[in-house]
Each structure stands twice: as C-alpha cells, then as structure tokens.
C-alpha cells in the first residue's frame, strides 16, 4: 500500500524554537507539497517541490523553509516557531497529472 | 488565477436521502479535477480524477460528473459512514503539479 508518512502525529513546541516536520513517500513521486489547514481557511499551500533540491513558494511561505535533499523526503522547517503557526500540517505527494496522496497530518501546537 | 468554489458549505441528510455536492471552477486549461474525502483529524483521501467534460466516475455510493464549468459529487442512499468533508481541487495545464483546492462541503448523514 503506497504511503506518505509524516514523522509526528502531535507536536508541542515553545515559541522561538526551530521546528522540523518530516515527510517521506514511497511512490517515487516527483512532486511533494506542504499545506496547513485551519478551520474556516481551508488548505493553504506553504511550499512545494517538483524535483530534488528544487523548491517553490506557495501562498503562505513566510516563516517557513523547506528542504528536499532526496526524492522521497520533503522537510518543512519553522525557523522560529510562533503561536500563529499552531495548525494542522499536511504533506502530500503526486506524480504528474495524478491526484495527491496525503499523509495523516501533524497537529502542531506552539505555546 | 485558478479558482474553486464548493457548495453548500454544509449538508445534513437522513440515511438513504440522496443528494449532490457542487464544485464550480475556473481554470486556464483543465488538466484534471479531483475529489477527496477527509475525516476529522486525518489527511484527505483521494477519490476520483476527472479529465474532460462528460466524464463520470463511480465508487460505491459516490458518482462524480464533470462539465466545462462544474463538477458534481452525487451521493446515492448515503449511510452514516459517508459523513465527512468532501474536497474538490483542479489542476491546470500551466501548473502541471500544483492543485487549487476548494474549502469543502461537510456532509453529515443521520441514521
């Protein structure tokens, strides 16, 4: 069964901490994405990547960075966590023209 | 800019009461339209891809249809386990990998 695996289901971090969210896919997909989902705001794209070492900003990149050193792994980094980054974070991957396969999500709370 | 509008925002049905969810879209050259199901606290699960007007896809009690301006997700004789948020997304020919999502319709089916 093909999968997108996010490293943590729940995470609590302190304001100002550097936070790493990891995502791994086993489908050899070129495309990988990071979204955040908040009540009433829907899915908002943070960053995406079409290939290894390649990244593009989505709609809300401020306060975030990403890394894709290997095809199967796409990491989201919160440089200095703030309370307004408390959210559900979803990683997804896809081949060209395909629907997305999403991970189970990481619910991050910043205190 | 690609846009997706879903209606209604919320839908409450009795078990067995068939209905439809709407997804209206504008896109510069449709590469694909996608439907997803999302259960609370989980990542969206891919349901269907539709590529061209007139196309239909079915899965159990769900049937998705596509015109040049909108897609419908028809739910026939729904059961309580069909309760979820249903998301629609489009991908254009100019954004081969990135999808634009609607805000979803939250379906509740009462026994």
mmCIF file of C-alpha atoms in Angstrom:
data_model
loop_
_atom_site.group_PDB
_atom_site.id
_atom_site.type_symbol
_atom_site.label_atom_id
_atom_site.label_comp_id
_atom_site.label_asym_id
_atom_site.label_seq_id
_atom_site.Cartn_x
_atom_site.Cartn_y
_atom_site.Cartn_z
ATOM 1 C CA UNK A 1 0.000 0.000 0.000
ATOM 2 C CA UNK A 2 1.513 3.304 -1.101
ATOM 3 C CA UNK A 3 2.142 5.787 1.636
ATOM 4 C CA UNK A 4 3.078 9.261 2.684
ATOM 5 C CA UNK A 5 4.438 9.170 6.206
ATOM 6 C CA UNK A 6 4.705 12.202 8.457
ATOM 7 C CA UNK A 7 7.120 11.817 11.326
ATOM 8 C CA UNK A 8 4.867 13.070 14.142
ATOM 9 C CA UNK A 9 1.125 12.938 14.718
ATOM 10 C CA UNK A 10 1.126 15.516 17.520
ATOM 11 C CA UNK A 11 3.817 18.015 18.429
ATOM 12 C CA UNK A 12 4.066 20.701 21.115
ATOM 13 C CA UNK A 13 6.828 23.288 20.788
ATOM 14 C CA UNK A 14 7.758 26.521 22.517
ATOM 15 C CA UNK A 15 7.734 29.954 20.923
ATOM 16 C CA UNK A 16 11.057 30.685 19.247
ATOM 17 C CA UNK A 17 12.071 27.050 18.774
ATOM 18 C CA UNK A 18 13.236 25.772 15.399
ATOM 19 C CA UNK A 19 10.834 23.021 14.336
ATOM 20 C CA UNK A 20 11.354 20.283 11.754
ATOM 21 C CA UNK A 21 8.446 18.398 10.201
ATOM 22 C CA UNK A 22 9.485 15.394 8.149
ATOM 23 C CA UNK A 23 7.630 13.719 5.298
ATOM 24 C CA UNK A 24 8.592 10.574 3.407
ATOM 25 C CA UNK A 25 6.850 8.985 0.394
ATOM 26 C CA UNK A 26 7.450 5.561 -1.106
ATOM 27 C CA UNK A 27 5.853 6.082 -4.534
ATOM 28 C CA UNK A 28 8.801 7.624 -6.408
ATOM 29 C CA UNK A 29 6.690 10.770 -6.957
ATOM 30 C CA UNK A 30 8.325 13.862 -8.397
ATOM 31 C CA UNK A 31 6.003 16.347 -6.690
ATOM 32 C CA UNK A 32 5.754 16.971 -2.980
ATOM 33 C CA UNK A 33 3.766 19.600 -1.080
ATOM 34 C CA UNK A 34 3.328 21.105 2.358
ATOM 35 C CA UNK A 35 -0.057 22.546 3.357
ATOM 36 C CA UNK A 36 -1.502 23.904 6.531
ATOM 37 C CA UNK A 37 -5.181 23.540 7.345
ATOM 38 C CA UNK A 38 -7.056 25.794 9.739
ATOM 39 C CA UNK A 39 -10.797 25.925 10.499
ATOM 40 C CA UNK A 40 -12.559 28.258 8.071
ATOM 41 C CA UNK A 41 -9.425 28.800 5.951
ATOM 42 C CA UNK A 42 -9.204 25.522 4.084
ATOM 43 C CA UNK A 43 -5.975 24.080 2.737
ATOM 44 C CA UNK A 44 -3.242 26.663 2.167
ATOM 45 C CA UNK A 45 -0.084 25.802 0.255
ATOM 46 C CA UNK A 46 3.156 26.668 2.037
ATOM 47 C CA UNK A 47 5.842 25.256 -0.286
ATOM 48 C CA UNK A 48 6.118 22.639 -2.987
ATOM 49 C CA UNK A 49 8.860 20.836 -4.847
ATOM 50 C CA UNK A 50 8.949 19.395 -8.382
ATOM 51 C CA UNK A 51 12.294 17.688 -8.036
ATOM 52 C CA UNK A 52 15.224 17.027 -5.742
ATOM 53 C CA UNK A 53 16.866 20.203 -4.430
ATOM 54 C CA UNK A 54 14.153 22.249 -6.081
ATOM 55 C CA UNK A 55 11.511 24.271 -4.230
ATOM 56 C CA UNK A 56 8.881 26.889 -4.955
ATOM 57 C CA UNK A 57 6.924 29.169 -2.658
ATOM 58 C CA UNK A 58 3.246 28.586 -2.246
ATOM 59 C CA UNK A 59 0.657 31.032 -0.975
ATOM 60 C CA UNK A 60 1.909 31.445 2.618
ATOM 61 C CA UNK A 61 5.698 30.813 2.764
ATOM 62 C CA UNK A 62 6.528 33.459 5.367
ATOM 63 C CA UNK A 63 8.137 31.979 8.473
ATOM 64 C CA UNK A 64 8.788 28.627 6.785
ATOM 65 C CA UNK A 65 11.520 26.995 4.735
ATOM 66 C CA UNK A 66 11.862 23.562 3.138
ATOM 67 C CA UNK A 67 14.490 21.038 2.186
ATOM 68 C CA UNK A 68 14.451 18.253 -0.386
ATOM 69 C CA UNK A 69 17.809 16.510 -0.491
ATOM 70 C CA UNK A 70 16.372 13.157 -1.603
ATOM 71 C CA UNK A 71 13.426 12.410 -3.861
ATOM 72 C CA UNK A 72 11.454 10.604 -1.175
ATOM 73 C CA UNK A 73 11.878 13.157 1.630
ATOM 74 C CA UNK A 74 10.499 16.680 1.959
ATOM 75 C CA UNK A 75 11.065 18.586 5.184
ATOM 76 C CA UNK A 76 9.262 21.677 6.443
ATOM 77 C CA UNK A 77 11.179 23.952 8.797
ATOM 78 C CA UNK A 78 9.704 26.580 11.065
ATOM 79 C CA UNK A 79 12.673 28.871 11.618
ATOM 80 C CA UNK A 80 11.359 30.419 14.839
ATOM 81 C CA UNK A 81 8.006 28.992 15.871
ATOM 82 C CA UNK A 82 5.236 31.413 16.780
ATOM 83 C CA UNK A 83 1.779 30.850 18.238
ATOM 84 C CA UNK A 84 0.123 31.764 14.913
ATOM 85 C CA UNK A 85 1.808 28.714 13.397
ATOM 86 C CA UNK A 86 -0.311 26.430 15.562
ATOM 87 C CA UNK A 87 -2.111 24.350 12.939
ATOM 88 C CA UNK A 88 -2.593 21.000 11.215
ATOM 89 C CA UNK A 89 0.240 20.447 8.741
ATOM 90 C CA UNK A 90 -0.332 18.107 5.812
ATOM 91 C CA UNK A 91 2.262 16.690 3.458
ATOM 92 C CA UNK A 92 1.267 15.311 0.049
ATOM 93 C CA UNK A 93 2.920 13.807 -2.990
ATOM 94 C CA UNK A 94 1.843 13.169 -6.577
ATOM 95 C CA UNK A 95 3.009 12.108 -9.967
ATOM 96 C CA UNK A 96 2.401 14.398 -12.939
ATOM 97 C CA UNK A 97 -1.353 14.724 -13.544
ATOM 98 C CA UNK A 98 -2.258 12.460 -10.633
ATOM 99 C CA UNK A 99 -4.295 13.138 -7.534
ATOM 100 C CA UNK A 100 -2.443 13.748 -4.310
ATOM 101 C CA UNK A 101 -1.644 11.159 -1.680
ATOM 102 C CA UNK A 102 -1.715 12.873 1.695
ATOM 103 C CA UNK A 103 -0.071 11.948 4.943
ATOM 104 C CA UNK A 104 -2.036 11.638 8.170
ATOM 105 C CA UNK A 105 -1.069 15.142 9.263
ATOM 106 C CA UNK A 106 0.882 16.667 12.138
ATOM 107 C CA UNK A 107 -1.063 18.727 14.639
ATOM 108 C CA UNK A 108 1.441 21.309 15.868
ATOM 109 C CA UNK A 109 0.789 23.414 18.942
ATOM 110 C CA UNK A 110 3.148 26.309 19.698
ATOM 111 C CA UNK A 111 2.973 27.544 23.282
ATOM 112 C CA UNK B 1 -5.756 32.510 -11.363
ATOM 113 C CA UNK B 2 -7.448 29.145 -10.860
ATOM 114 C CA UNK B 3 -10.482 29.195 -8.553
ATOM 115 C CA UNK B 4 -12.662 26.545 -6.944
ATOM 116 C CA UNK B 5 -15.960 27.187 -5.133
ATOM 117 C CA UNK B 6 -17.817 24.405 -3.369
ATOM 118 C CA UNK B 7 -21.446 24.450 -2.264
ATOM 119 C CA UNK B 8 -23.151 24.004 0.032
ATOM 120 C CA UNK B 9 -20.707 24.614 2.868
ATOM 121 C CA UNK B 10 -22.535 22.019 4.983
ATOM 122 C CA UNK B 11 -25.172 19.410 4.170
ATOM 123 C CA UNK B 12 -27.221 17.318 6.565
ATOM 124 C CA UNK B 13 -29.035 14.275 5.191
ATOM 125 C CA UNK B 14 -31.055 11.450 6.572
ATOM 126 C CA UNK B 15 -29.731 7.969 5.871
ATOM 127 C CA UNK B 16 -30.944 6.955 2.410
ATOM 128 C CA UNK B 17 -31.647 10.535 1.270
ATOM 129 C CA UNK B 18 -29.720 11.074 -1.978
ATOM 130 C CA UNK B 19 -28.203 14.451 -2.835
ATOM 131 C CA UNK B 20 -25.404 16.219 -4.716
ATOM 132 C CA UNK B 21 -22.416 18.379 -3.847
ATOM 133 C CA UNK B 22 -21.314 21.081 -6.267
ATOM 134 C CA UNK B 23 -17.846 22.217 -7.304
ATOM 135 C CA UNK B 24 -17.645 25.238 -9.623
ATOM 136 C CA UNK B 25 -14.276 26.054 -11.114
ATOM 137 C CA UNK B 26 -12.382 28.413 -13.373
ATOM 138 C CA UNK B 27 -9.059 27.260 -14.747
ATOM 139 C CA UNK B 28 -6.833 28.111 -17.684
ATOM 140 C CA UNK B 29 -6.906 24.751 -19.414
ATOM 141 C CA UNK B 30 -8.075 21.881 -17.230
ATOM 142 C CA UNK B 31 -5.533 19.145 -16.670
ATOM 143 C CA UNK B 32 -7.653 17.370 -14.074
ATOM 144 C CA UNK B 33 -10.376 17.782 -11.455
ATOM 145 C CA UNK B 34 -10.015 15.798 -8.244
ATOM 146 C CA UNK B 35 -12.353 14.801 -5.416
ATOM 147 C CA UNK B 36 -11.122 13.908 -1.946
ATOM 148 C CA UNK B 37 -12.760 12.759 1.269
ATOM 149 C CA UNK B 38 -11.447 13.986 4.622
ATOM 150 C CA UNK B 39 -12.383 12.559 8.004
ATOM 151 C CA UNK B 40 -11.868 14.728 11.133
ATOM 152 C CA UNK B 41 -8.239 14.874 12.241
ATOM 153 C CA UNK B 42 -6.966 12.988 9.197
ATOM 154 C CA UNK B 43 -5.408 13.805 5.849
ATOM 155 C CA UNK B 44 -7.642 13.916 2.746
ATOM 156 C CA UNK B 45 -8.112 10.645 0.887
ATOM 157 C CA UNK B 46 -8.145 10.678 -2.908
ATOM 158 C CA UNK B 47 -11.434 9.548 -4.503
ATOM 159 C CA UNK B 48 -11.602 10.438 -8.215
ATOM 160 C CA UNK B 49 -9.889 12.189 -11.095
ATOM 161 C CA UNK B 50 -11.944 13.614 -13.980
ATOM 162 C CA UNK B 51 -10.154 14.885 -17.071
ATOM 163 C CA UNK B 52 -12.740 16.078 -19.567
ATOM 164 C CA UNK B 53 -16.350 17.270 -19.773
ATOM 165 C CA UNK B 54 -18.825 14.418 -19.893
ATOM 166 C CA UNK B 55 -16.627 12.052 -17.923
ATOM 167 C CA UNK B 56 -18.112 10.147 -14.967
ATOM 168 C CA UNK B 57 -16.522 8.026 -12.242
ATOM 169 C CA UNK B 58 -18.218 5.828 -9.636
ATOM 170 C CA UNK B 59 -17.215 4.274 -6.355
ATOM 171 C CA UNK B 60 -19.795 2.559 -4.158
ATOM 172 C CA UNK B 61 -22.473 5.190 -3.377
ATOM 173 C CA UNK B 62 -20.497 8.058 -4.942
ATOM 174 C CA UNK B 63 -20.582 9.245 -8.537
ATOM 175 C CA UNK B 64 -18.613 12.220 -9.847
ATOM 176 C CA UNK B 65 -19.510 14.057 -13.040
ATOM 177 C CA UNK B 66 -17.837 16.890 -14.929
ATOM 178 C CA UNK B 67 -18.917 19.728 -17.190
ATOM 179 C CA UNK B 68 -16.837 22.589 -18.550
ATOM 180 C CA UNK B 69 -17.682 24.765 -15.549
ATOM 181 C CA UNK B 70 -18.551 22.472 -12.657
ATOM 182 C CA UNK B 71 -18.424 19.027 -11.155
ATOM 183 C CA UNK B 72 -20.996 17.221 -9.061
ATOM 184 C CA UNK B 73 -20.488 14.540 -6.479
ATOM 185 C CA UNK B 74 -23.713 12.568 -6.313
ATOM 186 C CA UNK B 75 -24.330 10.528 -3.187
ATOM 187 C CA UNK B 76 -26.935 7.802 -3.570
ATOM 188 C CA UNK B 77 -28.675 6.367 -0.485
ATOM 189 C CA UNK B 78 -25.971 7.645 1.883
ATOM 190 C CA UNK B 79 -25.052 5.900 5.127
ATOM 191 C CA UNK B 80 -23.729 7.479 8.357
ATOM 192 C CA UNK B 81 -20.211 6.305 7.431
ATOM 193 C CA UNK B 82 -20.333 8.642 4.426
ATOM 194 C CA UNK B 83 -20.194 11.586 6.845
ATOM 195 C CA UNK B 84 -17.009 13.547 6.087
ATOM 196 C CA UNK B 85 -15.750 16.702 4.418
ATOM 197 C CA UNK B 86 -15.514 16.391 0.646
ATOM 198 C CA UNK B 87 -12.891 18.486 -1.109
ATOM 199 C CA UNK B 88 -12.679 19.408 -4.776
ATOM 200 C CA UNK B 89 -9.460 20.519 -6.485
ATOM 201 C CA UNK B 90 -8.372 21.472 -10.003
ATOM 202 C CA UNK B 91 -5.056 21.419 -11.770
ATOM 203 C CA UNK B 92 -4.356 23.484 -14.871
ATOM 204 C CA UNK B 93 -2.133 22.721 -17.818
ATOM 205 C CA UNK B 94 0.122 25.603 -16.792
ATOM 206 C CA UNK B 95 0.621 24.226 -13.256
ATOM 207 C CA UNK B 96 1.318 20.619 -14.029
ATOM 208 C CA UNK B 97 1.913 19.596 -10.438
ATOM 209 C CA UNK B 98 0.048 22.072 -8.221
ATOM 210 C CA UNK B 99 -3.671 21.855 -7.413
ATOM 211 C CA UNK B 100 -6.060 24.556 -6.242
ATOM 212 C CA UNK B 101 -8.475 23.367 -3.558
ATOM 213 C CA UNK B 102 -11.970 24.441 -2.620
ATOM 214 C CA UNK B 103 -12.975 24.904 1.006
ATOM 215 C CA UNK B 104 -15.010 21.704 1.074
ATOM 216 C CA UNK B 105 -18.524 20.542 1.864
ATOM 217 C CA UNK B 106 -19.090 18.939 5.252
ATOM 218 C CA UNK B 107 -21.619 16.141 4.915
ATOM 219 C CA UNK B 108 -23.449 14.727 7.922
ATOM 220 C CA UNK B 109 -25.668 11.682 7.449
ATOM 221 C CA UNK B 110 -28.039 10.939 10.319
ATOM 222 C CA UNK B 111 -29.276 7.378 10.924
#
